[in-house]
Amino acid sequence: MANKYSAQNIAAYFIYEMNERQAFINNEVLQHMLAQLNRVWTKHFGQSAFIEEVASPACHYAVEDVYNTYAQAGSAHIDAPAKEWTLPYGKFQLVYRTIPAPKFTADELRIVSHVARQHRLLANAV
């Protein structure tokens, strides 16, 4: 049984990974990667990768929250994950921080890395 993650956190992982490899990523590519990851994840683990609801294939997005977060970027390259307000335990002040990438298990990381690698290869082929 695999863990479920916030799609925002997985999107952050993909953005960091693609930028580190100097590959293009925008909202459309990100949504495609999330949809592909969810298909592979569901096939391998028998459940969705995300805690959020996944859209039907007829939609132009996989996860609406992630789509809306990066919609202002349009078709431009995304340099860094979005930021969010958080209230750390024991603190009285909100902190504006970058959405973090999750800590995957080895099996989960293999699947996520496979999806990222496929998209890097496609980006380089074009």
mmCIF file with all atom_site columns, C-alpha atoms in Angstrom:
data_model
loop_
_atom_site.group_PDB
_atom_site.id
_atom_site.type_symbol
_atom_site.label_atom_id
_atom_site.label_alt_id
_atom_site.label_comp_id
_atom_site.label_asym_id
_atom_site.label_entity_id
_atom_site.label_seq_id
_atom_site.pdbx_PDB_ins_code
_atom_site.Cartn_x
_atom_site.Cartn_y
_atom_site.Cartn_z
_atom_site.occupancy
_atom_site.B_iso_or_equiv
_atom_site.pdbx_formal_charge
_atom_site.auth_seq_id
_atom_site.auth_comp_id
_atom_site.auth_asym_id
_atom_site.auth_atom_id
_atom_site.pdbx_PDB_model_num
ATOM 1   C CA . MET A 1 1   ? 0.000   0.000  0.000   1.00 0.00 ? 1   MET A CA 1
ATOM 2   C CA . ALA A 1 2   ? 1.424   3.331  -1.062  1.00 0.00 ? 2   ALA A CA 1
ATOM 3   C CA . ASN A 1 3   ? 0.983   6.716  0.525   1.00 0.00 ? 3   ASN A CA 1
ATOM 4   C CA . LYS A 1 4   ? -1.292  9.415  -0.862  1.00 0.00 ? 4   LYS A CA 1
ATOM 5   C CA . TYR A 1 5   ? 0.170   12.862 -1.370  1.00 0.00 ? 5   TYR A CA 1
ATOM 6   C CA . SER A 1 6   ? -1.090  16.318 -2.091  1.00 0.00 ? 6   SER A CA 1
ATOM 7   C CA . ALA A 1 7   ? -0.934  16.951 -5.820  1.00 0.00 ? 7   ALA A CA 1
ATOM 8   C CA . GLN A 1 8   ? 0.622   20.345 -4.998  1.00 0.00 ? 8   GLN A CA 1
ATOM 9   C CA . ASN A 1 9   ? 3.570   18.592 -3.346  1.00 0.00 ? 9   ASN A CA 1
ATOM 10  C CA . ILE A 1 10  ? 4.054   16.188 -6.252  1.00 0.00 ? 10  ILE A CA 1
ATOM 11  C CA . ALA A 1 11  ? 3.811   19.133 -8.669  1.00 0.00 ? 11  ALA A CA 1
ATOM 12  C CA . ALA A 1 12  ? 6.579   20.827 -6.671  1.00 0.00 ? 12  ALA A CA 1
ATOM 13  C CA . TYR A 1 13  ? 8.738   17.712 -7.084  1.00 0.00 ? 13  TYR A CA 1
ATOM 14  C CA . PHE A 1 14  ? 8.170   17.709 -10.855 1.00 0.00 ? 14  PHE A CA 1
ATOM 15  C CA . ILE A 1 15  ? 8.969   21.431 -11.117 1.00 0.00 ? 15  ILE A CA 1
ATOM 16  C CA . TYR A 1 16  ? 12.205  21.052 -9.140  1.00 0.00 ? 16  TYR A CA 1
ATOM 17  C CA . GLU A 1 17  ? 13.183  17.958 -11.128 1.00 0.00 ? 17  GLU A CA 1
ATOM 18  C CA . MET A 1 18  ? 12.507  19.455 -14.558 1.00 0.00 ? 18  MET A CA 1
ATOM 19  C CA . ASN A 1 19  ? 14.300  22.710 -13.694 1.00 0.00 ? 19  ASN A CA 1
ATOM 20  C CA . GLU A 1 20  ? 17.289  20.820 -12.331 1.00 0.00 ? 20  GLU A CA 1
ATOM 21  C CA . ARG A 1 21  ? 17.535  18.921 -15.625 1.00 0.00 ? 21  ARG A CA 1
ATOM 22  C CA . GLN A 1 22  ? 16.957  22.140 -17.597 1.00 0.00 ? 22  GLN A CA 1
ATOM 23  C CA . ALA A 1 23  ? 13.801  20.773 -19.205 1.00 0.00 ? 23  ALA A CA 1
ATOM 24  C CA . PHE A 1 24  ? 10.734  22.849 -20.048 1.00 0.00 ? 24  PHE A CA 1
ATOM 25  C CA . ILE A 1 25  ? 7.702   22.656 -17.776 1.00 0.00 ? 25  ILE A CA 1
ATOM 26  C CA . ASN A 1 26  ? 4.535   24.714 -17.868 1.00 0.00 ? 26  ASN A CA 1
ATOM 27  C CA . ASN A 1 27  ? 1.027   24.201 -16.525 1.00 0.00 ? 27  ASN A CA 1
ATOM 28  C CA . GLU A 1 28  ? -0.024  21.988 -19.435 1.00 0.00 ? 28  GLU A CA 1
ATOM 29  C CA . VAL A 1 29  ? 3.056   19.755 -19.151 1.00 0.00 ? 29  VAL A CA 1
ATOM 30  C CA . LEU A 1 30  ? 2.614   19.614 -15.387 1.00 0.00 ? 30  LEU A CA 1
ATOM 31  C CA . GLN A 1 31  ? -1.009  18.476 -15.739 1.00 0.00 ? 31  GLN A CA 1
ATOM 32  C CA . HIS A 1 32  ? 0.025   15.827 -18.253 1.00 0.00 ? 32  HIS A CA 1
ATOM 33  C CA . MET A 1 33  ? 2.712   14.565 -15.871 1.00 0.00 ? 33  MET A CA 1
ATOM 34  C CA . LEU A 1 34  ? 0.257   14.427 -12.963 1.00 0.00 ? 34  LEU A CA 1
ATOM 35  C CA . ALA A 1 35  ? -2.266  12.503 -15.067 1.00 0.00 ? 35  ALA A CA 1
ATOM 36  C CA . GLN A 1 36  ? 0.384   10.049 -16.244 1.00 0.00 ? 36  GLN A CA 1
ATOM 37  C CA . LEU A 1 37  ? 1.704   9.581  -12.717 1.00 0.00 ? 37  LEU A CA 1
ATOM 38  C CA . ASN A 1 38  ? -1.778  8.879  -11.419 1.00 0.00 ? 38  ASN A CA 1
ATOM 39  C CA . ARG A 1 39  ? -2.384  6.245  -14.130 1.00 0.00 ? 39  ARG A CA 1
ATOM 40  C CA . VAL A 1 40  ? 0.887   4.440  -13.376 1.00 0.00 ? 40  VAL A CA 1
ATOM 41  C CA . TRP A 1 41  ? 0.435   4.816  -9.595  1.00 0.00 ? 41  TRP A CA 1
ATOM 42  C CA . THR A 1 42  ? -3.123  3.432  -9.719  1.00 0.00 ? 42  THR A CA 1
ATOM 43  C CA . LYS A 1 43  ? -2.007  0.501  -11.866 1.00 0.00 ? 43  LYS A CA 1
ATOM 44  C CA . HIS A 1 44  ? 0.910   -0.305 -9.536  1.00 0.00 ? 44  HIS A CA 1
ATOM 45  C CA . PHE A 1 45  ? -0.606  0.425  -6.106  1.00 0.00 ? 45  PHE A CA 1
ATOM 46  C CA . GLY A 1 46  ? -4.346  0.127  -6.767  1.00 0.00 ? 46  GLY A CA 1
ATOM 47  C CA . GLN A 1 47  ? -5.157  3.650  -5.555  1.00 0.00 ? 47  GLN A CA 1
ATOM 48  C CA . SER A 1 48  ? -4.782  7.261  -6.618  1.00 0.00 ? 48  SER A CA 1
ATOM 49  C CA . ALA A 1 49  ? -1.537  9.057  -5.851  1.00 0.00 ? 49  ALA A CA 1
ATOM 50  C CA . PHE A 1 50  ? -3.382  12.196 -4.768  1.00 0.00 ? 50  PHE A CA 1
ATOM 51  C CA . ILE A 1 51  ? -5.540  13.146 -1.822  1.00 0.00 ? 51  ILE A CA 1
ATOM 52  C CA . GLU A 1 52  ? -7.372  15.552 -4.146  1.00 0.00 ? 52  GLU A CA 1
ATOM 53  C CA . GLU A 1 53  ? -9.994  14.445 -6.620  1.00 0.00 ? 53  GLU A CA 1
ATOM 54  C CA . VAL A 1 54  ? -8.610  13.660 -10.074 1.00 0.00 ? 54  VAL A CA 1
ATOM 55  C CA . ALA A 1 55  ? -10.521 15.040 -13.064 1.00 0.00 ? 55  ALA A CA 1
ATOM 56  C CA . SER A 1 56  ? -11.877 12.967 -15.907 1.00 0.00 ? 56  SER A CA 1
ATOM 57  C CA . PRO A 1 57  ? -9.709  12.598 -19.034 1.00 0.00 ? 57  PRO A CA 1
ATOM 58  C CA . ALA A 1 58  ? -12.108 14.936 -20.884 1.00 0.00 ? 58  ALA A CA 1
ATOM 59  C CA . CYS A 1 59  ? -10.945 17.912 -18.776 1.00 0.00 ? 59  CYS A CA 1
ATOM 60  C CA . HIS A 1 60  ? -7.920  20.002 -19.719 1.00 0.00 ? 60  HIS A CA 1
ATOM 61  C CA . TYR A 1 61  ? -6.438  19.408 -16.275 1.00 0.00 ? 61  TYR A CA 1
ATOM 62  C CA . ALA A 1 62  ? -5.709  16.440 -14.018 1.00 0.00 ? 62  ALA A CA 1
ATOM 63  C CA . VAL A 1 63  ? -5.989  18.152 -10.637 1.00 0.00 ? 63  VAL A CA 1
ATOM 64  C CA . GLU A 1 64  ? -7.962  21.397 -10.554 1.00 0.00 ? 64  GLU A CA 1
ATOM 65  C CA . ASP A 1 65  ? -6.164  22.900 -7.531  1.00 0.00 ? 65  ASP A CA 1
ATOM 66  C CA . VAL A 1 66  ? -2.777  22.571 -9.217  1.00 0.00 ? 66  VAL A CA 1
ATOM 67  C CA . TYR A 1 67  ? -4.148  23.874 -12.505 1.00 0.00 ? 67  TYR A CA 1
ATOM 68  C CA . ASN A 1 68  ? -5.564  26.967 -10.811 1.00 0.00 ? 68  ASN A CA 1
ATOM 69  C CA . THR A 1 69  ? -2.351  27.561 -8.855  1.00 0.00 ? 69  THR A CA 1
ATOM 70  C CA . TYR A 1 70  ? -0.213  27.742 -12.003 1.00 0.00 ? 70  TYR A CA 1
ATOM 71  C CA . ALA A 1 71  ? -2.841  29.214 -14.370 1.00 0.00 ? 71  ALA A CA 1
ATOM 72  C CA . GLN A 1 72  ? -1.378  32.725 -14.079 1.00 0.00 ? 72  GLN A CA 1
ATOM 73  C CA . ALA A 1 73  ? 1.849   31.436 -15.659 1.00 0.00 ? 73  ALA A CA 1
ATOM 74  C CA . GLY A 1 74  ? -0.072  30.640 -18.831 1.00 0.00 ? 74  GLY A CA 1
ATOM 75  C CA . SER A 1 75  ? 2.100   28.716 -21.270 1.00 0.00 ? 75  SER A CA 1
ATOM 76  C CA . ALA A 1 76  ? 5.329   30.135 -19.853 1.00 0.00 ? 76  ALA A CA 1
ATOM 77  C CA . HIS A 1 77  ? 7.999   28.037 -18.163 1.00 0.00 ? 77  HIS A CA 1
ATOM 78  C CA . ILE A 1 78  ? 7.547   27.535 -14.399 1.00 0.00 ? 78  ILE A CA 1
ATOM 79  C CA . ASP A 1 79  ? 10.787  28.375 -12.586 1.00 0.00 ? 79  ASP A CA 1
ATOM 80  C CA . ALA A 1 80  ? 9.785   27.406 -9.041  1.00 0.00 ? 80  ALA A CA 1
ATOM 81  C CA . PRO A 1 81  ? 6.891   25.843 -7.167  1.00 0.00 ? 81  PRO A CA 1
ATOM 82  C CA . ALA A 1 82  ? 4.155   28.088 -5.856  1.00 0.00 ? 82  ALA A CA 1
ATOM 83  C CA . LYS A 1 83  ? 4.189   29.446 -2.333  1.00 0.00 ? 83  LYS A CA 1
ATOM 84  C CA . GLU A 1 84  ? 1.604   28.870 0.361   1.00 0.00 ? 84  GLU A CA 1
ATOM 85  C CA . TRP A 1 85  ? 0.724   30.325 3.734   1.00 0.00 ? 85  TRP A CA 1
ATOM 86  C CA . THR A 1 86  ? 1.271   27.953 6.636   1.00 0.00 ? 86  THR A CA 1
ATOM 87  C CA . LEU A 1 87  ? 0.985   28.194 10.390  1.00 0.00 ? 87  LEU A CA 1
ATOM 88  C CA . PRO A 1 88  ? 3.702   26.072 12.020  1.00 0.00 ? 88  PRO A CA 1
ATOM 89  C CA . TYR A 1 89  ? 2.726   24.344 15.243  1.00 0.00 ? 89  TYR A CA 1
ATOM 90  C CA . GLY A 1 90  ? 3.377   26.527 18.268  1.00 0.00 ? 90  GLY A CA 1
ATOM 91  C CA . LYS A 1 91  ? 3.740   29.724 16.232  1.00 0.00 ? 91  LYS A CA 1
ATOM 92  C CA . PHE A 1 92  ? 1.436   32.720 16.098  1.00 0.00 ? 92  PHE A CA 1
ATOM 93  C CA . GLN A 1 93  ? 2.506   34.092 12.744  1.00 0.00 ? 93  GLN A CA 1
ATOM 94  C CA . LEU A 1 94  ? 1.749   32.768 9.282   1.00 0.00 ? 94  LEU A CA 1
ATOM 95  C CA . VAL A 1 95  ? 4.759   31.851 7.159   1.00 0.00 ? 95  VAL A CA 1
ATOM 96  C CA . TYR A 1 96  ? 4.804   32.254 3.361   1.00 0.00 ? 96  TYR A CA 1
ATOM 97  C CA . ARG A 1 97  ? 6.845   29.317 2.109   1.00 0.00 ? 97  ARG A CA 1
ATOM 98  C CA . THR A 1 98  ? 7.442   27.388 -1.085  1.00 0.00 ? 98  THR A CA 1
ATOM 99  C CA . ILE A 1 99  ? 5.379   24.232 -1.395  1.00 0.00 ? 99  ILE A CA 1
ATOM 100 C CA . PRO A 1 100 ? 7.750   21.376 -0.503  1.00 0.00 ? 100 PRO A CA 1
ATOM 101 C CA . ALA A 1 101 ? 8.355   18.191 -2.451  1.00 0.00 ? 101 ALA A CA 1
ATOM 102 C CA . PRO A 1 102 ? 7.276   15.017 -0.616  1.00 0.00 ? 102 PRO A CA 1
ATOM 103 C CA . LYS A 1 103 ? 9.589   12.366 0.769   1.00 0.00 ? 103 LYS A CA 1
ATOM 104 C CA . PHE A 1 104 ? 8.730   9.309  -1.325  1.00 0.00 ? 104 PHE A CA 1
ATOM 105 C CA . THR A 1 105 ? 9.460   5.708  -0.450  1.00 0.00 ? 105 THR A CA 1
ATOM 106 C CA . ALA A 1 106 ? 11.954  3.964  -2.763  1.00 0.00 ? 106 ALA A CA 1
ATOM 107 C CA . ASP A 1 107 ? 9.176   2.269  -4.758  1.00 0.00 ? 107 ASP A CA 1
ATOM 108 C CA . GLU A 1 108 ? 7.200   5.495  -5.081  1.00 0.00 ? 108 GLU A CA 1
ATOM 109 C CA . LEU A 1 109 ? 10.306  7.444  -6.089  1.00 0.00 ? 109 LEU A CA 1
ATOM 110 C CA . ARG A 1 110 ? 11.000  4.916  -8.841  1.00 0.00 ? 110 ARG A CA 1
ATOM 111 C CA . ILE A 1 111 ? 7.571   5.569  -10.363 1.00 0.00 ? 111 ILE A CA 1
ATOM 112 C CA . VAL A 1 112 ? 7.734   9.372  -10.002 1.00 0.00 ? 112 VAL A CA 1
ATOM 113 C CA . SER A 1 113 ? 11.263  9.457  -11.456 1.00 0.00 ? 113 SER A CA 1
ATOM 114 C CA . HIS A 1 114 ? 10.135  7.301  -14.390 1.00 0.00 ? 114 HIS A CA 1
ATOM 115 C CA . VAL A 1 115 ? 7.380   9.795  -15.277 1.00 0.00 ? 115 VAL A CA 1
ATOM 116 C CA . ALA A 1 116 ? 9.801   12.742 -14.984 1.00 0.00 ? 116 ALA A CA 1
ATOM 117 C CA . ARG A 1 117 ? 12.408  10.930 -17.091 1.00 0.00 ? 117 ARG A CA 1
ATOM 118 C CA . GLN A 1 118 ? 9.855   10.199 -19.844 1.00 0.00 ? 118 GLN A CA 1
ATOM 119 C CA . HIS A 1 119 ? 8.915   13.868 -20.056 1.00 0.00 ? 119 HIS A CA 1
ATOM 120 C CA . ARG A 1 120 ? 12.544  14.993 -20.129 1.00 0.00 ? 120 ARG A CA 1
ATOM 121 C CA . LEU A 1 121 ? 13.171  12.612 -23.023 1.00 0.00 ? 121 LEU A CA 1
ATOM 122 C CA . LEU A 1 122 ? 10.112  13.906 -24.872 1.00 0.00 ? 122 LEU A CA 1
ATOM 123 C CA . ALA A 1 123 ? 11.182  17.513 -24.297 1.00 0.00 ? 123 ALA A CA 1
ATOM 124 C CA . ASN A 1 124 ? 14.653  16.792 -25.653 1.00 0.00 ? 124 ASN A CA 1
ATOM 125 C CA . ALA A 1 125 ? 13.255  14.985 -28.716 1.00 0.00 ? 125 ALA A CA 1
ATOM 126 C CA . VAL A 1 126 ? 11.171  17.981 -29.790 1.00 0.00 ? 126 VAL A CA 1
#
